XYZ file of C-alpha atoms in Angstrom:
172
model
C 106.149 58.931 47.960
C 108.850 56.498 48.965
C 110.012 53.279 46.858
C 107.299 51.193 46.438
C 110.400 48.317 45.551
C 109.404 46.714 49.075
C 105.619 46.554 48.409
C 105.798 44.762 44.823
C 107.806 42.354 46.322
C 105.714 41.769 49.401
C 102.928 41.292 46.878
C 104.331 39.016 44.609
C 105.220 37.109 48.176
C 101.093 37.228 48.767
C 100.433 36.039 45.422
C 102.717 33.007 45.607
C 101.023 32.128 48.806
C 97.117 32.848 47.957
C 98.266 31.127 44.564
C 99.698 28.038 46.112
C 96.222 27.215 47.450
C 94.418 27.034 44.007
C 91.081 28.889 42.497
C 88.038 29.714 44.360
C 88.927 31.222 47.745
C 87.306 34.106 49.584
C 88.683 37.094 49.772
C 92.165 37.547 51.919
C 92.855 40.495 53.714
C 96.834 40.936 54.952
C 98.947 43.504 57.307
C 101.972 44.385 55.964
C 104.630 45.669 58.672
C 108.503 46.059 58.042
C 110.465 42.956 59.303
C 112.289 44.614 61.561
C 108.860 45.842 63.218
C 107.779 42.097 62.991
C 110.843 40.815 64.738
C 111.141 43.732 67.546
C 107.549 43.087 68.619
C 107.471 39.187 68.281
C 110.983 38.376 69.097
C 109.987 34.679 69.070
C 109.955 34.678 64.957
C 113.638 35.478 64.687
C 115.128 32.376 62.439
C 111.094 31.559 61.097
C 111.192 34.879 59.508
C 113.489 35.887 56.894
C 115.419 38.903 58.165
C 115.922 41.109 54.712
C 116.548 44.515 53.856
C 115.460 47.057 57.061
C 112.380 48.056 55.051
C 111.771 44.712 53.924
C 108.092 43.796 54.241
C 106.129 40.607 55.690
C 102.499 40.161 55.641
C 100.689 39.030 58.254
C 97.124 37.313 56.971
C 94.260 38.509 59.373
C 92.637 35.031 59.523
C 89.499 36.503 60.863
C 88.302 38.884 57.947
C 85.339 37.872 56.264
C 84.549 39.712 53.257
C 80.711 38.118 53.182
C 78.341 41.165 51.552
C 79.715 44.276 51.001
C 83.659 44.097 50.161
C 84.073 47.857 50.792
C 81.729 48.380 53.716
C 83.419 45.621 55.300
C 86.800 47.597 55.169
C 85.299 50.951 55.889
C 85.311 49.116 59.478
C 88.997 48.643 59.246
C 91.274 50.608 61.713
C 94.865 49.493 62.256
C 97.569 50.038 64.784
C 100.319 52.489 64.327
C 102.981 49.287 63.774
C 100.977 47.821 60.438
C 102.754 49.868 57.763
C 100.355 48.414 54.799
C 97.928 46.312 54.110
C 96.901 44.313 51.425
C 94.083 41.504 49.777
C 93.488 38.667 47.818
C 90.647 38.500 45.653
C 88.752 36.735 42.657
C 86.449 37.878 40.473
C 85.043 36.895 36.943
C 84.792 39.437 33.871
C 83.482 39.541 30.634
C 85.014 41.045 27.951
C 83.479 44.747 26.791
C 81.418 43.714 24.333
C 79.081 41.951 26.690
C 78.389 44.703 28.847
C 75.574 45.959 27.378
C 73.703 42.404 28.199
C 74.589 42.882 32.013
C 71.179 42.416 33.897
C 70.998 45.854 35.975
C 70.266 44.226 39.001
C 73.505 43.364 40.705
C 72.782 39.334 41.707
C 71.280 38.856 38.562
C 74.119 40.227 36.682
C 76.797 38.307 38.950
C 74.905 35.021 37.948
C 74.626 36.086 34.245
C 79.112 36.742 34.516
C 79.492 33.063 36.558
C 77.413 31.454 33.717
C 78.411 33.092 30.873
C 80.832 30.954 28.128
C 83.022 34.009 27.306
C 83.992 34.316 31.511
C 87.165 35.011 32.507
C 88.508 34.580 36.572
C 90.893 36.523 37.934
C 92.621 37.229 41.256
C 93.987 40.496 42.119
C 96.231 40.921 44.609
C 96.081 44.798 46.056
C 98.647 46.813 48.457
C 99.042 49.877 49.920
C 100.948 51.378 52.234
C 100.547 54.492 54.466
C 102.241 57.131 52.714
C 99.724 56.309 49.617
C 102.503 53.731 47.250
C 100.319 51.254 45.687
C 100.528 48.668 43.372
C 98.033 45.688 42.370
C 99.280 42.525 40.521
C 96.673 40.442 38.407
C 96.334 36.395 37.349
C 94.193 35.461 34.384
C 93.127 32.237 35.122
C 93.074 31.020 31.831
C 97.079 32.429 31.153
C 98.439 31.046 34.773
C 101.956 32.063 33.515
C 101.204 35.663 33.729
C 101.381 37.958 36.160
C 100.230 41.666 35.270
C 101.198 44.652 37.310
C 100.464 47.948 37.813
C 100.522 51.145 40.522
C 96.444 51.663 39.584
C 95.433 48.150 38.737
C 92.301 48.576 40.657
C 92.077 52.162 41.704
C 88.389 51.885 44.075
C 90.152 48.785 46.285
C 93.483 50.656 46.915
C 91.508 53.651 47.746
C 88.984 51.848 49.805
C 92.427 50.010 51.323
C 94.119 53.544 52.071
C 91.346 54.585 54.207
C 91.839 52.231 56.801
C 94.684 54.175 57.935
C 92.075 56.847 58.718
C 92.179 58.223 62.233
C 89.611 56.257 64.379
C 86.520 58.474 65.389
C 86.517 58.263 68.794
């Protein structure tokens, strides 16, 4: 697996930007293709885009995803061209801490509304990417502890999965 260097940065880059706008946004889905990609195929950007390291990444938000229903069957519809080298997203959620679990309503919009109203709630927005030869790496925000950012290669293990098959071959 090659250096995943260029993705953490690329998602720290996301975060920043999803973070800039605040709380309570909808999911954000992002291709990530090397700058120098970027710049041979949209010449135009040269001097808006910062030209970095060859294998420097820039992500390009998809402004027409629409994660409404079901986050993962939405992006089991996801095919992308050979020049998107990644892709990454932007999401909220809310938790409760482990000790509440066995309350959780089995039905899943009763148990969402149960989390949302619960005093004990905790938001936070993951920020997922992967890349084609399987790197990975999620970053998290707490809501409630702003000033941390959390990081790991298997933060959330189902979305990078789910993200790594759209690089499936599309059935024809």
């Amino acid at each position: 697996m090659a250096d995943s260097t260029p993705l953490i940065a690329c998602l720290m880059d996301i975060e920043r930007h999803v973070s800039s706008a605040g709380w309570d946004q909808p999911a954000r889905l992002f291709a990530l293709v090397t700058t120098g990609t970027l710049l041979e195929v949209e010449p135009q950007l040269r001097g808006r885009v910062p030209e970095t390291a060859d294998d420097a990444l820039t992500a390009i938000e998809q402004d027409e995803f629409h994660a409404t229903g079901d986050l993962f069957e939405r992006l089991g519809g996801i095919f992308w061209p050979d020049t998107v080298g990644g892709c990454a997203i932007a999401l909220e959620r809310a938790f409760l801490p482990p000790a509440y679990e066995a309350d959780l309503p089995t039905d899943p919009d009763a148990a969402a509304e149960f989390v949302a109203k619960h005093p004990e709630r905790s938001d936070i927005r993951v920020v997922v990417g992967v890349l084609r030869d399987g790197a990975r790496h999620g970053l998290a925000r707490v809501q409630s502890a702003p000033e941390d950012l959390l990081g790991a290669e298997d933060l959330v293990p189902g979305l990078a999965e789910a993200l790594l098959a759209t690089f499936r071959e599309e059935e024809s």
